[in-house]
Coordinates of C-alpha atoms and ligand atoms in Angstrom, one line a residue:
X331 CA -44.5 -31.5 19.4
X332 CA -45.2 -28.5 21.6
X333 CA -44.7 -29.0 25.3
X334 CA -45.5 -26.7 28.2
X335 CA -45.6 -26.6 31.9
X336 CA -49.1 -25.2 31.7
X337 CA -51.3 -25.5 28.6
X338 CA -54.6 -23.4 28.7
X339 CA -57.4 -24.1 26.5
X340 CA -59.5 -21.0 26.0
X341 CA -58.4 -17.4 25.8
X342 CA -61.5 -15.6 27.2
X343 CA -61.0 -13.8 30.6
X344 CA -60.4 -17.0 32.7
X345 CA -57.8 -18.5 30.2
X346 CA -55.9 -15.2 29.8
X347 CA -55.9 -14.4 33.5
X348 CA -54.6 -18.0 34.2
X349 CA -51.9 -17.6 31.5
X350 CA -50.7 -14.3 33.0
X351 CA -50.6 -15.8 36.6
X352 CA -48.8 -18.9 35.5
X353 CA -46.2 -16.8 33.4
X354 CA -45.7 -14.6 36.4
X355 CA -44.9 -17.7 38.4
X356 CA -42.1 -18.6 35.8
X357 CA -44.0 -21.4 34.0
X358 CA -43.8 -22.0 30.4
X359 CA -47.3 -21.4 29.1
X360 CA -49.2 -22.3 26.0
X361 CA -52.6 -20.7 25.4
X362 CA -54.9 -22.0 22.8
X363 CA -58.2 -20.6 21.3
X364 CA -60.4 -21.9 18.5
X365 CA -61.1 -18.1 17.7
X366 CA -58.8 -15.0 17.9
X367 CA -58.7 -14.6 21.7
X368 CA -60.4 -11.1 21.7
X369 CA -63.4 -12.7 20.1
X370 CA -64.0 -15.0 23.0
X371 CA -67.5 -14.6 24.5
X372 CA -66.0 -12.6 27.3
X373 CA -65.7 -9.7 25.0
X374 CA -69.6 -9.3 25.0
X375 CA -69.8 -8.9 28.7
X376 CA -71.5 -5.6 29.2
X377 CA -72.7 -4.6 32.6
X378 CA -69.7 -4.9 34.9
X379 CA -67.8 -6.8 37.7
X380 CA -68.7 -6.9 41.3
X381 CA -66.3 -6.1 44.1
X382 CA -66.8 -4.7 47.6
X383 CA -64.6 -1.7 46.8
X384 CA -66.8 1.2 48.3
X385 CA -65.6 2.3 51.8
X386 CA -69.1 1.5 53.3
X387 CA -69.1 -2.0 51.7
X388 CA -67.7 -5.3 53.1
X389 CA -66.8 -8.4 51.2
X390 CA -69.0 -10.4 53.7
X391 CA -72.0 -8.5 52.4
X392 CA -71.1 -9.4 48.8
X393 CA -70.6 -13.0 50.0
X394 CA -73.9 -13.1 51.8
X395 CA -75.7 -11.7 48.7
X396 CA -74.0 -14.3 46.5
X397 CA -75.0 -17.1 48.9
X398 CA -78.6 -15.9 49.0
X399 CA -78.6 -15.4 45.2
X400 CA -77.4 -19.0 44.8
X401 CA -80.5 -20.1 46.8
X402 CA -78.0 -21.5 49.3
X403 CA -76.6 -24.1 46.9
X404 CA -73.2 -22.2 46.4
X405 CA -70.3 -23.5 48.4
X406 CA -69.6 -20.8 51.0
X407 CA -65.9 -21.5 51.4
X408 CA -65.5 -20.8 47.6
X409 CA -67.7 -17.7 47.8
X410 CA -65.7 -16.3 50.7
X411 CA -62.5 -16.8 48.6
X412 CA -64.1 -15.0 45.5
X413 CA -65.6 -12.1 47.4
X414 CA -62.7 -11.4 49.7
X415 CA -60.2 -11.4 46.9
X416 CA -62.4 -9.3 44.6
X417 CA -61.4 -5.8 45.5
X418 CA -57.6 -6.5 45.1
X419 CA -58.3 -8.2 41.8
X420 CA -60.3 -5.5 40.4
X421 CA -57.8 -2.8 41.4
X422 CA -55.1 -4.9 39.9
X423 CA -56.8 -4.8 36.6
X424 CA -57.2 -1.1 36.8
X425 CA -53.5 -0.8 37.4
X426 CA -52.9 -2.8 34.3
X427 CA -55.0 -0.3 32.4
X428 CA -58.7 -1.0 32.5
X429 CA -60.3 2.4 32.4
X430 CA -63.2 1.7 34.9
X431 CA -65.7 4.5 34.9
X432 CA -65.1 7.2 37.6
X433 CA -67.5 9.5 39.4
X434 CA -67.4 13.3 39.9
X435 CA -65.1 12.9 42.9
X436 CA -62.7 10.8 40.8
X437 CA -63.4 7.5 42.6
X438 CA -64.3 4.3 40.8
X439 CA -68.0 4.5 40.1
X440 CA -70.2 1.6 41.0
X441 CA -73.6 0.8 39.6
X442 CA -76.5 -1.2 41.1
X443 CA -77.0 -4.8 40.0
X444 CA -79.5 -7.5 40.7
X445 CA -79.6 -9.2 44.1
X446 CA -76.9 -6.9 45.5
X447 CA -77.6 -5.1 48.8
X448 CA -75.6 -2.0 47.6
X449 CA -74.0 -0.5 44.5
X450 CA -71.0 -2.8 43.9
X451 CA -70.5 -3.2 40.2
X452 CA -67.5 -1.6 38.6
X453 CA -67.9 -0.9 34.9
X454 CA -66.6 0.5 31.7
X455 CA -69.8 2.0 30.1
X456 CA -71.5 -1.2 28.8
X457 CA -68.4 -2.8 27.2
X458 CA -66.7 -4.0 30.5
X459 CA -65.7 -7.5 29.1
X460 CA -64.1 -6.0 26.0
X461 CA -62.1 -3.5 28.1
X462 CA -60.8 -6.1 30.3
X463 CA -60.1 -8.7 27.6
X464 CA -58.0 -6.2 25.5
X465 CA -56.0 -5.1 28.5
X466 CA -55.2 -8.8 29.4
X467 CA -54.2 -9.6 25.9
X468 CA -51.7 -6.7 26.0
X469 CA -50.4 -8.1 29.2
X470 CA -49.8 -11.4 27.6
X471 CA -47.9 -9.9 24.8
X472 CA -45.5 -8.4 27.2
X473 CA -44.8 -12.0 28.4
X474 CA -44.2 -13.3 24.8
X475 CA -41.0 -15.1 25.8
X476 CA -42.8 -17.5 28.1
X477 CA -46.4 -17.4 26.8
X478 CA -46.8 -19.1 23.4
X479 CA -50.2 -18.3 21.7
X480 CA -52.1 -20.9 19.5
X481 CA -54.7 -18.7 17.9
X482 CA -57.3 -20.5 15.8
X483 CA -56.4 -23.9 17.1
X484 CA -59.2 -26.2 18.0
X485 CA -58.8 -28.7 20.8
X486 CA -60.4 -32.0 20.0
X487 CA -59.7 -34.0 23.1
X488 CA -57.9 -34.3 26.4
X489 CA -55.2 -36.9 26.9
X490 CA -55.0 -38.9 30.2
X491 CA -52.0 -41.2 30.7
X492 CA -51.8 -44.6 32.2
X493 CA -51.2 -43.0 35.6
X494 CA -54.5 -41.1 35.3
X495 CA -53.0 -37.7 34.9
X496 CA -54.0 -35.3 32.2
X497 CA -50.8 -34.9 30.1
X498 CA -51.9 -32.8 27.0
X499 CA -54.4 -32.4 24.3
X500 CA -54.9 -33.1 20.6
X501 CA -55.6 -30.0 18.6
X502 CA -56.3 -29.1 15.0
X503 CA -54.9 -25.9 13.3
X504 CA -58.1 -24.4 11.9
X505 CA -56.2 -22.7 9.0
X506 CA -54.6 -25.8 7.6
X507 CA -56.4 -28.7 9.0
X508 CA -53.1 -30.1 10.5
X509 CA -53.5 -32.1 13.7
X510 CA -50.9 -32.1 16.5
X511 CA -50.3 -33.5 20.0
X512 CA -49.6 -31.0 22.7
X513 CA -48.0 -32.3 25.9
X514 CA -48.2 -30.5 29.1
X515 CA -47.6 -31.0 32.7
X516 CA -50.9 -29.4 33.4
X517 CA -53.9 -28.4 31.3
X518 CA -56.3 -25.7 32.3
X519 CA -59.7 -25.7 30.7
X520 CA -61.1 -22.2 30.2
X521 CA -63.4 -23.0 27.3
X522 CA -66.5 -21.1 28.5
X523 CA -70.2 -22.2 28.8
X524 CA -72.5 -24.3 26.7
X525 CA -75.3 -21.7 25.8
X526 CA -75.5 -22.7 22.2
X527 CA -77.2 -25.9 23.4
X528 CA -80.2 -23.5 23.7
X529 CA -82.0 -21.6 21.0
X530 CA -82.1 -18.7 21.3
X531 CA -79.3 -17.7 23.6
X532 CA -77.4 -14.6 24.4
X533 CA -74.2 -16.6 23.9
X534 CA -71.9 -16.3 21.0
X535 CA -71.8 -19.0 18.3
X536 CA -68.6 -20.4 19.7
X537 CA -70.1 -21.2 23.2
X538 CA -70.6 -24.9 22.6
X539 CA -69.6 -26.7 25.8
X540 CA -66.4 -28.2 24.4
X541 CA -64.5 -28.1 27.6
X542 CA -67.3 -29.5 29.7
X543 CA -67.8 -32.4 27.3
X544 CA -64.1 -33.0 26.8
X545 CA -63.6 -33.3 30.6
X546 CA -66.7 -35.5 31.1
X547 CA -65.5 -37.8 28.5
X548 CA -62.2 -38.5 30.3
X549 CA -63.9 -39.0 33.5
X550 CA -64.2 -35.6 35.3
X551 CA -67.5 -35.2 37.1
X552 CA -69.8 -32.3 36.3
X553 CA -71.7 -30.4 38.9
X554 CA -75.0 -28.3 39.2
X555 CA -75.7 -28.9 35.5
X556 CA -79.4 -28.5 36.1
X557 CA -78.9 -24.9 36.9
X558 CA -79.2 -22.9 33.7
X559 CA -79.7 -19.2 33.9
X560 CA -82.4 -17.4 32.0
X561 CA -81.6 -13.6 31.8
X562 CA -84.7 -11.4 32.2
X563 CA -84.0 -9.0 29.4
X564 CA -83.3 -10.5 26.0
X565 CA -84.7 -9.3 22.7
X566 CA -87.8 -11.4 21.8
X567 CA -86.8 -12.6 18.2
X568 CA -83.0 -12.9 18.5
X569 CA -82.3 -13.5 22.2
X570 CA -79.7 -10.6 22.1
X571 CA -79.0 -9.5 25.6
X572 CA -79.9 -6.1 27.0
X573 CA -77.6 -5.7 30.0
X574 CA -78.9 -5.8 33.6
X575 CA -77.1 -2.4 33.8
X576 CA -80.3 -1.0 32.3
X577 CA -82.3 -1.9 35.3
X578 CA -79.2 -1.0 37.4
X579 CA -79.6 2.6 36.1
X580 CA -83.3 2.5 37.0
X581 CA -85.2 1.0 34.0
X582 CA -88.7 -0.5 34.8
X583 CA -90.4 -3.6 33.7
X584 CA -94.0 -3.3 32.6
X585 CA -96.7 -5.7 31.6
X586 CA -99.6 -5.0 29.1
X587 CA -101.5 -3.2 31.6
X588 CA -98.6 -0.8 32.3
X589 CA -98.0 -2.3 35.7
X590 CA -94.6 -2.7 37.4
X591 CA -95.5 -6.3 38.1
X592 CA -92.2 -7.0 40.2
X593 CA -94.2 -5.4 43.0
X594 CA -95.9 -8.8 43.5
X595 CA -92.9 -11.0 43.7
X596 CA -90.1 -8.7 45.0
X597 CA -91.6 -5.7 46.7
X598 CA -88.3 -4.4 48.1
X599 CA -85.8 -5.1 45.2
X600 CA -88.4 -4.8 42.4
X601 CA -86.6 -5.1 39.0
X602 CA -83.3 -5.7 40.8
X603 CA -84.2 -9.0 42.5
X604 CA -82.0 -12.0 41.4
X605 CA -82.3 -13.1 37.8
X606 CA -84.2 -16.3 38.5
X607 CA -86.8 -14.4 40.4
X608 CA -87.3 -11.7 37.8
X609 CA -87.4 -14.3 34.8
X610 CA -90.0 -16.3 36.6
X611 CA -92.1 -13.2 37.2
X612 CA -91.9 -12.2 33.6
X613 CA -92.8 -15.7 32.4
X614 CA -95.8 -15.7 34.7
X615 CA -97.1 -12.4 33.2
X616 CA -96.6 -13.8 29.7
X617 CA -98.2 -17.2 30.5
X618 CA -101.2 -15.5 32.2
X619 CA -101.9 -13.2 29.2
X620 CA -100.4 -9.9 30.5
X621 CA -97.6 -10.0 28.0
X622 CA -97.0 -7.3 25.3
X623 CA -96.4 -7.6 21.6
X624 CA -98.1 -9.5 18.8
X625 CA -98.7 -12.8 20.8
X626 CA -98.3 -11.3 24.1
X627 CA -94.9 -13.0 24.2
X628 CA -92.9 -10.1 25.6
X629 CA -92.6 -7.7 28.5
X630 CA -91.7 -3.9 28.2
X631 CA -88.3 -2.8 29.4
X632 CA -88.7 1.0 29.8
X633 CA -85.4 2.8 29.8
X634 CA -87.0 6.2 29.2
X635 CA -87.2 6.7 33.0
X636 CA -83.4 6.9 33.1
X637 CA -82.1 10.5 32.1
X638 CA -81.3 10.4 28.4
X639 CA -77.8 11.9 28.9
X640 CA -77.0 9.1 31.5
X641 CA -78.3 6.4 29.1
X642 CA -76.2 7.7 26.2
X643 CA -73.1 7.8 28.4
X644 CA -73.4 4.6 30.4
X645 CA -75.6 2.3 28.2
X646 CA -74.5 3.3 24.8
X647 CA -74.1 -0.2 23.4
X648 CA -77.7 -1.1 24.2
X649 CA -78.9 2.1 22.6
X650 CA -77.2 0.7 19.4
X651 CA -78.6 -2.8 20.0
X652 CA -82.1 -1.5 20.3
X653 CA -81.9 0.5 17.2
X654 CA -80.1 -2.1 15.0
X655 CA -81.9 -5.2 16.1
X656 CA -85.4 -4.1 17.3
X657 CA -85.8 -0.6 15.5
X658 CA -86.4 1.0 18.9
X659 CA -84.8 4.2 20.3
X660 CA -84.7 3.1 23.9
X661 CA -84.2 6.6 25.1
X662 CA -87.7 7.5 23.8
X663 CA -89.8 4.3 23.9
X664 CA -90.0 1.0 25.9
X665 CA -88.4 -2.0 24.2
X666 CA -89.9 -5.5 24.1
X667 CA -87.9 -8.2 25.9
X668 CA -88.4 -11.7 27.5
X669 CA -86.3 -14.2 29.6
X670 CA -83.6 -15.9 27.4
X671 CA -80.9 -18.5 28.1
X672 CA -77.7 -16.7 29.2
X673 CA -75.4 -18.7 31.5
X674 CA -74.8 -22.1 33.0
X675 CA -74.1 -22.3 36.7
X676 CA -72.9 -25.8 36.4
X677 CA -69.7 -27.2 34.8
X678 CA -66.6 -29.3 35.5
X679 CA -66.4 -29.8 39.3
X680 CA -63.3 -28.1 40.8
X681 CA -61.9 -27.0 44.2
X682 CA -60.9 -23.3 44.9
X683 CA -57.6 -23.8 43.1
X684 CA -59.4 -25.0 39.9
X685 CA -58.3 -28.6 40.5
X686 CA -60.6 -31.3 39.0
X687 CA -60.4 -34.8 40.5
X688 CA -58.1 -35.8 37.6
X689 CA -54.5 -34.8 38.4
X690 CA -53.0 -32.2 36.1
X691 CA -56.5 -31.1 34.8
X692 CA -57.9 -27.7 36.1
X693 CA -60.9 -25.8 35.0
X694 CA -61.7 -22.1 35.5
X695 CA -64.5 -19.6 34.3
X696 CA -67.8 -20.6 32.9
X697 CA -66.6 -24.1 32.0
X698 CA -66.1 -24.8 35.8
X699 CA -68.3 -25.2 38.7
X700 CA -66.5 -24.3 41.9
X701 CA -69.5 -23.8 43.0
X702 CA -69.8 -20.1 43.6
X703 CA -73.1 -19.5 41.8
X704 CA -75.0 -22.5 43.0
X705 CA -78.5 -22.4 41.8
X706 CA -78.4 -18.8 40.4
X707 CA -75.5 -16.5 39.5
X708 CA -75.8 -12.8 40.5
X709 CA -75.2 -10.5 37.6
X710 CA -71.6 -9.3 37.4
X711 CA -70.3 -12.2 39.4
X712 CA -69.2 -14.2 36.4
X713 CA -66.4 -11.8 35.3
X714 CA -65.1 -11.9 38.9
X715 CA -65.3 -15.7 38.8
X716 CA -63.2 -15.9 35.6
X717 CA -60.5 -13.7 37.1
X718 CA -60.3 -15.0 40.6
X719 CA -60.3 -18.8 39.7
X720 CA -58.4 -18.2 36.5
X721 CA -55.6 -16.6 38.5
X722 CA -55.7 -19.3 41.2
X723 CA -55.7 -22.1 38.7
X724 CA -52.7 -20.6 36.8
X725 CA -50.8 -20.2 40.0
X726 CA -51.5 -23.6 41.3
X727 CA -50.8 -25.3 38.0
X728 CA -47.4 -23.4 37.7
X729 CA -46.5 -24.5 41.2
X730 CA -47.3 -28.1 40.4
X731 CA -45.3 -27.9 37.2
X732 CA -42.3 -26.9 39.1
X733 CA -42.3 -30.1 41.2
X734 CA -42.5 -32.6 38.3
X735 CA -40.7 -33.9 35.3
X736 CA -42.3 -34.2 31.8
X737 CA -45.5 -36.3 31.7
X738 CA -45.4 -39.9 30.3
X739 CA -47.6 -40.3 27.3
X740 CA -48.0 -42.5 24.2
X741 CA -48.8 -39.8 21.9
X742 CA -49.0 -41.4 18.5
X743 CA -52.1 -43.6 19.1
X744 CA -54.2 -40.6 20.2
X745 CA -53.3 -38.5 17.3
X746 CA -54.3 -41.2 14.9
X747 CA -57.6 -41.7 16.8
X748 CA -58.7 -38.1 16.4
X749 CA -57.4 -37.8 12.8
X750 CA -59.6 -40.8 12.0
X751 CA -62.6 -39.3 13.7
X752 CA -62.4 -36.1 11.7
X753 CA -61.8 -38.0 8.5
X754 CA -64.8 -40.1 9.1
X755 CA -67.0 -37.0 9.6
X756 CA -65.7 -35.4 6.4
X757 CA -66.5 -38.5 4.4
X758 CA -69.9 -39.3 5.7
X759 CA -72.6 -40.1 3.1
X760 CA -75.1 -37.4 2.8
X761 CA -78.1 -39.6 3.8
X762 CA -78.6 -38.6 7.5
X763 CA -79.5 -35.2 8.9
X764 CA -77.3 -32.0 8.6
X765 CA -75.5 -30.7 11.7
X766 CA -77.5 -27.5 11.6
X767 CA -80.9 -29.2 11.7
X768 CA -79.9 -31.3 14.7
X769 CA -78.5 -28.3 16.5
X770 CA -81.8 -26.3 15.9
X771 CA -83.9 -29.1 17.2
X772 CA -81.7 -29.5 20.2
X773 CA -81.8 -25.8 21.0
X774 CA -85.6 -25.6 20.7
X775 CA -86.1 -28.7 22.8
X776 CA -84.0 -27.4 25.6
X777 CA -85.7 -23.9 25.5
X778 CA -89.0 -25.5 25.7
X779 CA -88.5 -28.2 28.4
X780 CA -85.3 -27.2 30.3
X781 CA -86.2 -23.5 30.8
X782 CA -87.7 -21.1 33.4
X783 CA -90.4 -23.7 34.3
X784 CA -89.9 -27.4 34.1
X785 CA -91.8 -30.6 35.0
X786 CA -91.3 -34.4 34.9
X787 CA -93.1 -35.0 31.7
X788 CA -91.5 -32.2 29.7
X789 CA -88.0 -33.3 30.9
X790 CA -88.5 -36.9 30.2
X791 CA -89.6 -36.0 26.6
X792 CA -86.6 -33.8 26.3
X793 CA -84.3 -36.7 27.5
X794 CA -85.8 -38.9 24.8
X795 CA -85.3 -36.2 22.1
X796 CA -81.7 -35.6 23.2
X797 CA -81.1 -39.4 23.1
X798 CA -82.3 -39.5 19.5
X799 CA -80.4 -36.4 18.5
X800 CA -77.2 -37.9 20.0
X801 CA -77.6 -40.8 17.7
X802 CA -78.3 -38.6 14.6
X803 CA -75.4 -36.3 15.6
X804 CA -73.1 -39.3 15.4
X805 CA -74.0 -39.7 11.6
X806 CA -74.7 -36.1 10.7
X807 CA -73.2 -34.9 7.5
X808 CA -71.5 -31.7 6.4
X809 CA -70.8 -29.9 3.1
X810 CA -67.2 -28.9 3.4
X811 CA -64.7 -31.7 2.4
X812 CA -61.6 -29.5 2.5
X813 CA -58.9 -28.9 5.0
X814 CA -58.5 -25.0 5.0
X815 CA -60.7 -23.4 7.6
X816 CA -63.2 -26.3 7.6
X817 CA -65.5 -24.9 10.2
X818 CA -68.1 -27.4 9.2
X819 CA -66.2 -30.4 10.5
X820 CA -65.5 -28.5 13.7
X821 CA -69.2 -27.8 13.9
X822 CA -69.9 -31.5 13.9
X823 CA -67.6 -32.0 16.9
X824 CA -69.2 -29.1 18.7
X825 CA -72.6 -30.6 18.1
X826 CA -71.4 -33.7 19.9
X827 CA -70.1 -31.7 22.8
X828 CA -73.5 -29.7 23.1
X829 CA -75.5 -33.0 23.1
X830 CA -73.5 -34.3 26.0
X831 CA -74.0 -31.0 28.0
X832 CA -77.7 -31.0 27.2
X833 CA -78.0 -34.7 28.3
X834 CA -76.3 -34.0 31.6
X835 CA -78.5 -30.9 32.2
X836 CA -81.7 -32.8 31.6
X837 CA -80.7 -35.9 33.7
X838 CA -79.8 -33.5 36.7
X839 CA -83.0 -31.5 36.2
X840 CA -85.0 -34.7 36.4
X841 CA -83.1 -35.8 39.4
X842 CA -83.6 -32.6 41.5
X843 CA -87.2 -33.0 42.7
X844 CA -87.6 -29.5 44.2
X845 CA -87.5 -25.8 43.1
X846 CA -84.3 -23.9 43.9
X847 CA -82.6 -21.1 42.0
X848 CA -83.0 -21.5 38.3
X849 CA -84.6 -24.8 38.6
X850 CA -88.3 -24.3 39.1
X851 CA -90.3 -27.6 38.9
X852 CA -94.0 -27.0 38.7
X853 CA -94.5 -30.5 40.0
X854 CA -92.3 -29.8 43.0
X855 CA -92.8 -26.0 43.5
X856 CA -91.1 -25.7 47.0
X857 CA -87.5 -25.7 48.0
X858 CA -86.7 -28.8 50.1
X859 CA -83.6 -28.4 52.1
X860 CA -84.0 -31.6 53.9
X861 CA -83.7 -33.8 50.9
X862 CA -82.0 -31.5 48.2
X863 CA -79.5 -29.2 49.9
X864 CA -76.8 -31.1 48.0
X865 CA -75.0 -30.8 44.7
X866 CA -76.0 -33.2 41.9
X867 CA -72.8 -34.6 40.2
X868 CA -73.0 -36.3 36.8
X869 CA -70.3 -38.7 35.6
X870 CA -70.0 -40.6 32.4
X871 CA -70.6 -44.3 33.1
X872 CA -70.6 -47.3 30.9
X873 CA -74.2 -46.7 29.6
X874 CA -74.3 -42.9 29.9
X875 CA -74.7 -40.3 32.6
X876 CA -74.5 -41.5 36.2
X877 CA -75.8 -39.5 39.2
X878 CA -74.2 -39.0 42.6
X879 CA -74.4 -36.3 45.2
X880 CA -71.9 -34.1 47.1
X881 CA -72.4 -31.9 50.2
X882 CA -73.0 -28.1 50.1
X883 CA -70.2 -26.4 52.1
X884 CA -71.8 -24.1 54.7
X885 CA -69.6 -21.8 56.7
X886 CA -71.4 -18.8 58.1
X887 CA -74.8 -18.5 56.5
X888 CA -77.5 -21.0 57.4
X889 CA -80.2 -21.5 54.8
X890 CA -83.2 -19.3 55.2
X891 CA -86.3 -18.3 53.1
X892 CA -85.3 -16.2 50.2
X893 CA -87.1 -12.8 49.8
X894 CA -86.3 -9.8 47.7
Ligands
FAD179 C1 -73.9 -11.1 26.2 C2 -73.2 -11.5 27.5 C3 -73.0 -10.4 28.4 C4 -72.5 -10.8 29.6 N1 -72.3 -9.8 30.6 C5 -71.7 -10.0 31.8 C6 -71.4 -9.0 32.7 O1 -71.6 -7.8 32.4 N2 -70.9 -9.4 33.9 C7 -70.5 -10.6 34.1 O2 -70.0 -10.9 35.2 N3 -70.7 -11.6 33.3 C8 -71.3 -11.3 32.1 N4 -71.6 -12.4 31.2 C9 -71.0 -13.7 31.5 C10 -69.5 -13.7 31.2 O3 -69.2 -12.9 30.2 C11 -69.0 -15.1 30.9 O4 -69.6 -16.1 31.8 C12 -67.5 -15.1 30.9 O5 -67.0 -14.0 30.1 C13 -67.0 -16.4 30.4 O6 -65.5 -16.3 30.3 P1 -64.6 -17.5 30.1 O7 -63.3 -17.1 30.0 O8 -65.0 -18.6 31.0 O9 -65.1 -18.0 28.6 P2 -65.2 -17.4 27.2 O10 -65.0 -15.9 27.2 O11 -66.5 -17.9 26.6 O12 -63.9 -18.0 26.4 C14 -63.9 -19.3 26.0 C15 -62.6 -19.6 25.3 O13 -62.5 -20.9 25.0 C16 -62.1 -21.1 23.7 N5 -62.5 -22.5 23.3 C17 -63.7 -23.1 23.4 N6 -63.7 -24.3 22.9 C18 -62.5 -24.6 22.5 C19 -61.9 -25.6 21.8 N7 -62.5 -26.8 21.5 N8 -60.6 -25.5 21.4 C20 -59.9 -24.3 21.5 N9 -60.4 -23.3 22.2 C21 -61.7 -23.4 22.7 C22 -62.7 -20.0 22.9 O14 -62.0 -19.8 21.7 C23 -62.5 -18.9 23.9 O15 -61.3 -18.3 23.7 C24 -72.2 -12.0 30.0 C25 -72.3 -13.1 29.0 C26 -72.9 -12.8 27.8 C27 -73.1 -13.9 26.8

């Protein structure tokens, strides 16, 4: 039975950064991932990472932009931590070997990004996440004596002992189907977001909310779950992301009349207003009949205004994506895009050291809600979030481990419980619905009713559908009855996690009777600070999700009207 001081579930940027920090503190570390670590969704991050590195920048300006971007729902103490520690963190990664783009003077180059008051985004062409993830993976190999990697192991549940402490997990070796108990003094969840609960989404197939649901099921509260980010530039059919870096380099958004419609809603920042603002403006053009394409369901992103040489150098991945997935050469003609699900601001509620209310259970990265993004995340702030809070969680968990003995746990009963759950799924009769059908209906429901615009009626309908899908998911059947690489059975578990996340999102969206950040309620179109300047927390009660509130921490920036 493997035992560690710190066991990390997830090997994207948050998980790997946490592992490195914990190992550097001398802890014994286990890091587990259901896919090979460098296939984590972090690898897809394109545009870059924010830090006030420039000599004429100041972290307070970055913090203010983040607070404003969050529509004043972000906790300002956490935002101060993230932004003040950002420059050092990015430089440290560069020293580890991330080849950030440099300008003609040899300094780290910075590109413009949405909602930022100056150029503040460091980047490696448009493969920033990949560059960072590979460098961190090399660093972990250097620590092979203290960091044990469990690649292609799937965590099925978290273990909480009689003292109420998280003391390990149950996991399945994907290759063989063998299940094992992993005990740990501390567990850090770094399982990423839940984008696959939507269809389409920019998120990889593995982004299924596992960590959020596993924490919720053992009693950890979720926060800001109603806040789901729609990215303004996704390919119309597939939802594939065209990085904000394109607009950062100067690309325009045009409606069917060839107008730069952002003039109406964000005359100063135009295409570089925050994502919630741009996505809403696009959806209004589409809804009011000024969209482009066959059913007027798209908007043109015009990258031809960026010098071709620069596009080929700094945006080469999206040149390939445009060609391969839309048949468009973006250096010569505009490409059709629309808003698409991209990121969830909500997640497992934590403090600035990644601690959840359950002792020994931490969360960092997209799975967590610190909350630094509040109602809307600024582009290039997520990679930063993964590193800062990944590192802080790793350090804190290692320090906690040093003060305690091995955790108490009756391991056998938990193992048998999860083994039985998987066996039951594998042997289900084929008379219900297939996992894939339920997943599609879930994604389409969420994309229709819990999207850019929402209202009570649509959300109530979505809640009913999600409730039905939850029951159907509990009896859904699969084809593969084997043990070796049985992704089918894992897909059934993932469906259960996604349904939990979707339910929490819809419940919170119904609860918040105002419009703020990514939540725009057509039936409550104004922001209402008097009643709703507070977080919505969702906990699992006897009969389902229970709502409570927690205050927003305000340090230096009082809420004001948000204009771009
Ligand atoms: C296409 C795209 C482009 C983006 N571009 C940017 C950008 O330019 N800048 C920016 O700041 N942000 C960007 N983002 C957002 C950012 O990339 C993510 O929020 C961030 O990388 C999430 O990192 P993470 O470490 O939290 O999780 P992930 O990278 O998603 O990793 C999750 C890990 O958890 C593991 N895992 C999950 N469930 C289980 C389980 N049950 N058992 C075992 N392991 C499990 C997975 O295997 C994986 O290793 C982008 C996102 C997308 C989708």
